[in-house]
JSON list of N, CA and C in Angstrom, two decimals:
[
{"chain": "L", "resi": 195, "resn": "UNK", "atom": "N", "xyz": [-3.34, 1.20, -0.71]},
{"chain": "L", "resi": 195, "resn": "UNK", "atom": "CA", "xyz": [-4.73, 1.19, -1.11]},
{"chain": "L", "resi": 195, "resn": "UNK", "atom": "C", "xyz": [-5.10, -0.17, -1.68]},
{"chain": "L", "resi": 196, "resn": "UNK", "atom": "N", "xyz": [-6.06, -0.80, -1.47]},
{"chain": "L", "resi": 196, "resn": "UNK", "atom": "CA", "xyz": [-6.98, -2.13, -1.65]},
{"chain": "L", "resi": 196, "resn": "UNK", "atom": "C", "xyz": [-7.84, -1.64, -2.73]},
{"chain": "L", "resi": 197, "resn": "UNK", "atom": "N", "xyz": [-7.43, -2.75, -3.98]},
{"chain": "L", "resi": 197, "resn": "UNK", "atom": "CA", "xyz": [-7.57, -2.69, -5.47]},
{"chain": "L", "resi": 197, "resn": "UNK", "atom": "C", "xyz": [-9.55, -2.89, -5.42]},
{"chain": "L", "resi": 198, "resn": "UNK", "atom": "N", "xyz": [-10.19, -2.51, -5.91]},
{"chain": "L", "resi": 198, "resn": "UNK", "atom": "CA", "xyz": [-11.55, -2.27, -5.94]},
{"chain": "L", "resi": 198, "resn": "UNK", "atom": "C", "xyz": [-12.11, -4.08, -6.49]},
{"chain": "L", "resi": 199, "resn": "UNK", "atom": "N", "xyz": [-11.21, -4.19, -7.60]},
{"chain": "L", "resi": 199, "resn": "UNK", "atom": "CA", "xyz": [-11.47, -5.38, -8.50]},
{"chain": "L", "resi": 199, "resn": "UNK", "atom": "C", "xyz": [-10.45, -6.97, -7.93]},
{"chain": "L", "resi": 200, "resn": "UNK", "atom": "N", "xyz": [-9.72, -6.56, -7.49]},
{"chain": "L", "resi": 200, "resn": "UNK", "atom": "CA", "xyz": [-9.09, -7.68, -6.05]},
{"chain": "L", "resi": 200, "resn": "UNK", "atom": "C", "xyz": [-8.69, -7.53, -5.17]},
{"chain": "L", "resi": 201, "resn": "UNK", "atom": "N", "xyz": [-9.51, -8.43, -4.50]},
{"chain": "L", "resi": 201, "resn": "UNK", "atom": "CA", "xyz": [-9.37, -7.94, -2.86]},
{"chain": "L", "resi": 201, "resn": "UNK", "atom": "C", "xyz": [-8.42, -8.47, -2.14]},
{"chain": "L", "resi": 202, "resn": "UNK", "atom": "N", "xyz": [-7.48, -9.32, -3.33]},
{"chain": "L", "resi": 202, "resn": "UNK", "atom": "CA", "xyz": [-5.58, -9.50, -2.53]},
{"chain": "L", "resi": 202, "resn": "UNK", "atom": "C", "xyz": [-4.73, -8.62, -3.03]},
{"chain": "L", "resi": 203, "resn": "UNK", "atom": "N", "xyz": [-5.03, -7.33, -4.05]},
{"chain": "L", "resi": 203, "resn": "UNK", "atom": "CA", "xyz": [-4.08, -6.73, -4.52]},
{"chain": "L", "resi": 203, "resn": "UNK", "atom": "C", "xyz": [-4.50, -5.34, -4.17]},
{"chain": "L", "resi": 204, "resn": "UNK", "atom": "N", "xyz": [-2.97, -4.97, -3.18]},
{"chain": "L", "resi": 204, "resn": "UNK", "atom": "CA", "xyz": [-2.79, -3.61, -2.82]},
{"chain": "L", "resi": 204, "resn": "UNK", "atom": "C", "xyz": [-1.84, -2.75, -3.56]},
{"chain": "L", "resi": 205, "resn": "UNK", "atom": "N", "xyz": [-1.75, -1.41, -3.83]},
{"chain": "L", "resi": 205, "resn": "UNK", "atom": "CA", "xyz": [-0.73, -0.72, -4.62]},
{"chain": "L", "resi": 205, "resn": "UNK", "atom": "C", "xyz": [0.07, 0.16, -3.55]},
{"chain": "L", "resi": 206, "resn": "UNK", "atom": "N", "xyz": [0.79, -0.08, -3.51]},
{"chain": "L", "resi": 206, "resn": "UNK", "atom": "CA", "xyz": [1.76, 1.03, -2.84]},
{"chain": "L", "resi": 206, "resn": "UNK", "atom": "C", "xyz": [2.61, 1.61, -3.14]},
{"chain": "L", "resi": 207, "resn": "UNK", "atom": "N", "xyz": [2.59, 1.94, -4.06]},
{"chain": "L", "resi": 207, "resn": "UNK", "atom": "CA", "xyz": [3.67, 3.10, -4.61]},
{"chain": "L", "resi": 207, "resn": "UNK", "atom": "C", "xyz": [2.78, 4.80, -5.41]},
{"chain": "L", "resi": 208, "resn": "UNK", "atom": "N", "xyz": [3.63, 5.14, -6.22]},
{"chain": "L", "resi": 208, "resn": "UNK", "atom": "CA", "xyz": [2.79, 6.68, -6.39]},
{"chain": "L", "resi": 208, "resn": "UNK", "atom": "C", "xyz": [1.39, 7.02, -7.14]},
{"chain": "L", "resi": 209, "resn": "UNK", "atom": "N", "xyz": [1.28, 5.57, -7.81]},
{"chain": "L", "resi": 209, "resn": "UNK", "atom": "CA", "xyz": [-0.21, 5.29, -8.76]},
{"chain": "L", "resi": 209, "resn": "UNK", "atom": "C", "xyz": [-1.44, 5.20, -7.85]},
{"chain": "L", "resi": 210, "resn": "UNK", "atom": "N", "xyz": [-1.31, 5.13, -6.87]},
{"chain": "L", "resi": 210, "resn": "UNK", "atom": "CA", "xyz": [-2.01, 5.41, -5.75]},
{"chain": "L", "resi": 210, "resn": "UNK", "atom": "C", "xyz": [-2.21, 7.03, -5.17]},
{"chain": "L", "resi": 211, "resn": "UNK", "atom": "N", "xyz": [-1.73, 7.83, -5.45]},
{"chain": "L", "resi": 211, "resn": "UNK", "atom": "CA", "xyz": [-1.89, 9.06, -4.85]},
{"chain": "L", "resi": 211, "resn": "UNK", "atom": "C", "xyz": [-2.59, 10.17, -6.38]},
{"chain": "L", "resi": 212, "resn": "UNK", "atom": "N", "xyz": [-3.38, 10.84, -6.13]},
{"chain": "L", "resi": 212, "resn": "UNK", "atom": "CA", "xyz": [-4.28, 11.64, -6.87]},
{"chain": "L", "resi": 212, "resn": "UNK", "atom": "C", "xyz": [-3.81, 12.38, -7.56]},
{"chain": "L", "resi": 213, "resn": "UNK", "atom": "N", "xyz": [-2.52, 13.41, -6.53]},
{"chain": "L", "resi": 213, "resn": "UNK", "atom": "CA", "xyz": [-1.89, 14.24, -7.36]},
{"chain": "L", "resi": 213, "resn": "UNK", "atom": "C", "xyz": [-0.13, 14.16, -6.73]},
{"chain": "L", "resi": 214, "resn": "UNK", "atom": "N", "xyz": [0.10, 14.82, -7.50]},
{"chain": "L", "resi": 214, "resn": "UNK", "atom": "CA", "xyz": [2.02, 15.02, -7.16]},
{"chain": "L", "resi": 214, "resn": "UNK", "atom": "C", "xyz": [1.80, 15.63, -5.77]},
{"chain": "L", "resi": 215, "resn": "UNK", "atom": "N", "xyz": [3.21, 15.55, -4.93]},
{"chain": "L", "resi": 215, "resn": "UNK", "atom": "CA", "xyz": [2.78, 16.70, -3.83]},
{"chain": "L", "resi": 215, "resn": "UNK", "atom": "C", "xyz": [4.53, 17.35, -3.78]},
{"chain": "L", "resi": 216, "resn": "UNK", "atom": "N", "xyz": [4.58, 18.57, -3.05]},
{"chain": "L", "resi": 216, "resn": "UNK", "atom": "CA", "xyz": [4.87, 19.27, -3.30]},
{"chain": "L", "resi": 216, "resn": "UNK", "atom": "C", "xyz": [6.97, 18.88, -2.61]},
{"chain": "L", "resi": 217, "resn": "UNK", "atom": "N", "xyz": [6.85, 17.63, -1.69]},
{"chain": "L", "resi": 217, "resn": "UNK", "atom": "CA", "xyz": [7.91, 16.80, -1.20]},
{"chain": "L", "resi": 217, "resn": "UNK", "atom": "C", "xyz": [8.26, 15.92, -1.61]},
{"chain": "L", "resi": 218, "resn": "UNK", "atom": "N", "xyz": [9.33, 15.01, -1.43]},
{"chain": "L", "resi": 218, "resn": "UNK", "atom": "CA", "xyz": [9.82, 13.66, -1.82]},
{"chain": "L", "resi": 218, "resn": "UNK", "atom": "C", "xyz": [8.96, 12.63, -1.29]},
{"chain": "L", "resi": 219, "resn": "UNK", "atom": "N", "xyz": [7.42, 11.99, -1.65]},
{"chain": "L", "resi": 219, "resn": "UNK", "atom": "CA", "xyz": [7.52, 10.87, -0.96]},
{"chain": "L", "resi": 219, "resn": "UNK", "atom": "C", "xyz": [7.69, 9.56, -0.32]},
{"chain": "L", "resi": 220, "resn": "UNK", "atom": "N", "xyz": [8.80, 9.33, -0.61]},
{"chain": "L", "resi": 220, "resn": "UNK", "atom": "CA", "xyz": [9.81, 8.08, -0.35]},
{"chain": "L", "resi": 220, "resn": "UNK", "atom": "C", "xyz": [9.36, 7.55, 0.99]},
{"chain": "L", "resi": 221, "resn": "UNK", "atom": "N", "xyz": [9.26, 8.36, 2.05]},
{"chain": "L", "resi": 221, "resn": "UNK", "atom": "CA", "xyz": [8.78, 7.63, 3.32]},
{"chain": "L", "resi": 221, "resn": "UNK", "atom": "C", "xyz": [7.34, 6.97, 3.49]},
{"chain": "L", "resi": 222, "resn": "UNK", "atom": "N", "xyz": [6.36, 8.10, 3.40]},
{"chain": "L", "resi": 222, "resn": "UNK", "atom": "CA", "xyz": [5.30, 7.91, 2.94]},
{"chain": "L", "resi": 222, "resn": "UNK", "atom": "C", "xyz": [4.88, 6.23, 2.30]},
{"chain": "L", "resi": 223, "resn": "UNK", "atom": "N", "xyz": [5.92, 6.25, 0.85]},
{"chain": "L", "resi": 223, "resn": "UNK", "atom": "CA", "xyz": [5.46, 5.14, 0.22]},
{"chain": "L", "resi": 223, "resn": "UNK", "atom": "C", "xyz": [5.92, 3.97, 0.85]},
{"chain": "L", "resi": 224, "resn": "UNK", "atom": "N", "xyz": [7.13, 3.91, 1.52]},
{"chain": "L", "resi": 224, "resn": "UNK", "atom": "CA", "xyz": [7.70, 2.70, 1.97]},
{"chain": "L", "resi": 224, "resn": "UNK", "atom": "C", "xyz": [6.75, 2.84, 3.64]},
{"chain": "L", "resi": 225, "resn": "UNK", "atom": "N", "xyz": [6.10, 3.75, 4.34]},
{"chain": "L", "resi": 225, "resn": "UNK", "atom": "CA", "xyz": [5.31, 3.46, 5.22]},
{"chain": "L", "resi": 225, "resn": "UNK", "atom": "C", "xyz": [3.89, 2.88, 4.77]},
{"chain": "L", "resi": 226, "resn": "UNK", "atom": "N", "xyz": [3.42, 3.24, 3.69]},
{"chain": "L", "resi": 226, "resn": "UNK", "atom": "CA", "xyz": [2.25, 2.16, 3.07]},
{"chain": "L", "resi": 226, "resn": "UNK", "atom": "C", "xyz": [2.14, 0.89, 2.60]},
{"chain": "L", "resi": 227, "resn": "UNK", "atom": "N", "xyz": [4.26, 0.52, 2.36]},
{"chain": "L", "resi": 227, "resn": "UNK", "atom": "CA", "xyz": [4.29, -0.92, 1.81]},
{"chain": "L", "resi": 227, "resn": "UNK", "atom": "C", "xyz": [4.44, -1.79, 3.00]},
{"chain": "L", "resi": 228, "resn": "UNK", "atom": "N", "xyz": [5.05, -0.99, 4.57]},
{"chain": "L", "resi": 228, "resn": "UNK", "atom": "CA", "xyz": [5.31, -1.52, 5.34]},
{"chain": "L", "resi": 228, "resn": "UNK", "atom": "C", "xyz": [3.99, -2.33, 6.01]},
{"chain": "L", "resi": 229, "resn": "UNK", "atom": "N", "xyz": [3.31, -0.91, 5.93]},
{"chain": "L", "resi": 229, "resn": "UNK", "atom": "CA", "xyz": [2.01, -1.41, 6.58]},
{"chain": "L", "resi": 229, "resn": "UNK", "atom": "C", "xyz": [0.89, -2.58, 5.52]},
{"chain": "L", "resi": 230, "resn": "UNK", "atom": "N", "xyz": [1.32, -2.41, 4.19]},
{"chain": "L", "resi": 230, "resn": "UNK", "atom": "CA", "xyz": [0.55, -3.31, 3.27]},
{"chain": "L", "resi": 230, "resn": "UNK", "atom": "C", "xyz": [0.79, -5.09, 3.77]},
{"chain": "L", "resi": 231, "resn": "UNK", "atom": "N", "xyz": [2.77, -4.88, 3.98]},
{"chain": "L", "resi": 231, "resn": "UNK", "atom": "CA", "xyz": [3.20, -6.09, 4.44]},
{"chain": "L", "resi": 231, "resn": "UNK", "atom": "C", "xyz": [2.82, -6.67, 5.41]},
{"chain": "L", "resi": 232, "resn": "UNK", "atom": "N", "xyz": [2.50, -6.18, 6.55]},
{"chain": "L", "resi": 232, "resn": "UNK", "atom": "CA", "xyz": [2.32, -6.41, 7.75]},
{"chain": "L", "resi": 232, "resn": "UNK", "atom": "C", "xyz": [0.78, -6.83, 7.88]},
{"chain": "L", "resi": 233, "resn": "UNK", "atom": "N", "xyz": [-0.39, -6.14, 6.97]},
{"chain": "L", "resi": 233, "resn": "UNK", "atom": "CA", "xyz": [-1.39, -6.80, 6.52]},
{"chain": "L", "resi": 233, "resn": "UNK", "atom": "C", "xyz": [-1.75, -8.00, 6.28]},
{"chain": "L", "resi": 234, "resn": "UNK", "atom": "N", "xyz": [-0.99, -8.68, 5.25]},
{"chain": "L", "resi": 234, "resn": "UNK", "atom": "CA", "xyz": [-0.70, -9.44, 4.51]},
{"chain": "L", "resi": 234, "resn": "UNK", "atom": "C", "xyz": [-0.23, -10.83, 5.32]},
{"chain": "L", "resi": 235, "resn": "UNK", "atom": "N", "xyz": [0.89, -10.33, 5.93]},
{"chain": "L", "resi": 235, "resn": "UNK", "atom": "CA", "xyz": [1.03, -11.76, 6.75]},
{"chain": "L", "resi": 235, "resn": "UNK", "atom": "C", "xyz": [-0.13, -12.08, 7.92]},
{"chain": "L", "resi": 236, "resn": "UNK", "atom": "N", "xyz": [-0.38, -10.70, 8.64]},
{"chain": "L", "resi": 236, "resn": "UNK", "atom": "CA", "xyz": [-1.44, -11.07, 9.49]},
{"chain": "L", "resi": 236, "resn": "UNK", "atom": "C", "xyz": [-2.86, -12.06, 8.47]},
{"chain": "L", "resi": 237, "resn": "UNK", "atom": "N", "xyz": [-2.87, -11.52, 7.46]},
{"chain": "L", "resi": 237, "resn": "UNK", "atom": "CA", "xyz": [-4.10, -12.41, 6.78]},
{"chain": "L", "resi": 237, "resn": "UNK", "atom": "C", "xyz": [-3.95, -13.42, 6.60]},
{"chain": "L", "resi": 238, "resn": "UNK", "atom": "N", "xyz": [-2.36, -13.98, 6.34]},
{"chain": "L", "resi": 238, "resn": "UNK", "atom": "CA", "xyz": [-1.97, -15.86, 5.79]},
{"chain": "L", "resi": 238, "resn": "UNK", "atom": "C", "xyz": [-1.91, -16.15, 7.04]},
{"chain": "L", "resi": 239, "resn": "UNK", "atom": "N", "xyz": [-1.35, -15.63, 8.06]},
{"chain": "L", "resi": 239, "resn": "UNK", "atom": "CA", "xyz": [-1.64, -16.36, 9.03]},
{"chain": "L", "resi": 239, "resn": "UNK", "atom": "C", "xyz": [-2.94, -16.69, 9.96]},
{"chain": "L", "resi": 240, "resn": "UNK", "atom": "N", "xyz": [-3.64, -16.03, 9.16]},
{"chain": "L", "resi": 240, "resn": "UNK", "atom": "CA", "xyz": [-4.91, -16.45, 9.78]},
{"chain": "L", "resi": 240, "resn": "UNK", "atom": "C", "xyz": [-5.73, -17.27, 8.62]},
{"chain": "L", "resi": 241, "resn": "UNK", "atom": "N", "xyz": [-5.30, -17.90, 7.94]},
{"chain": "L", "resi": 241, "resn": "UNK", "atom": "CA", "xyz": [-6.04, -18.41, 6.65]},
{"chain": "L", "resi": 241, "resn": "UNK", "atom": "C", "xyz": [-5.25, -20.21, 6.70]}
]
């Protein structure tokens, strides 16, 4: 998730999700950092 108050800072870990859920989500979070990463370089490399 893309921080409201900076628009280079994403959170990806569980401070991001609303409530607990009812599984482990370990994948989940490392699939949001993956995709945060992959963001990220696409943006420096275009900058």
């Amino acid at each position: 998730s893309q921080a409201h108050a900076a628009s280079n800072l994403y959170v990806t870990d569980g401070a991001q999700m609303a409530s607990i859920s009812c599984v482990n989500p370990s994948l989940t979070f490392m699939a949001l950092t993956a995709r945060a990463a992959d963001h990220a370089v696409k943006s420096l490399r275009k900058a």
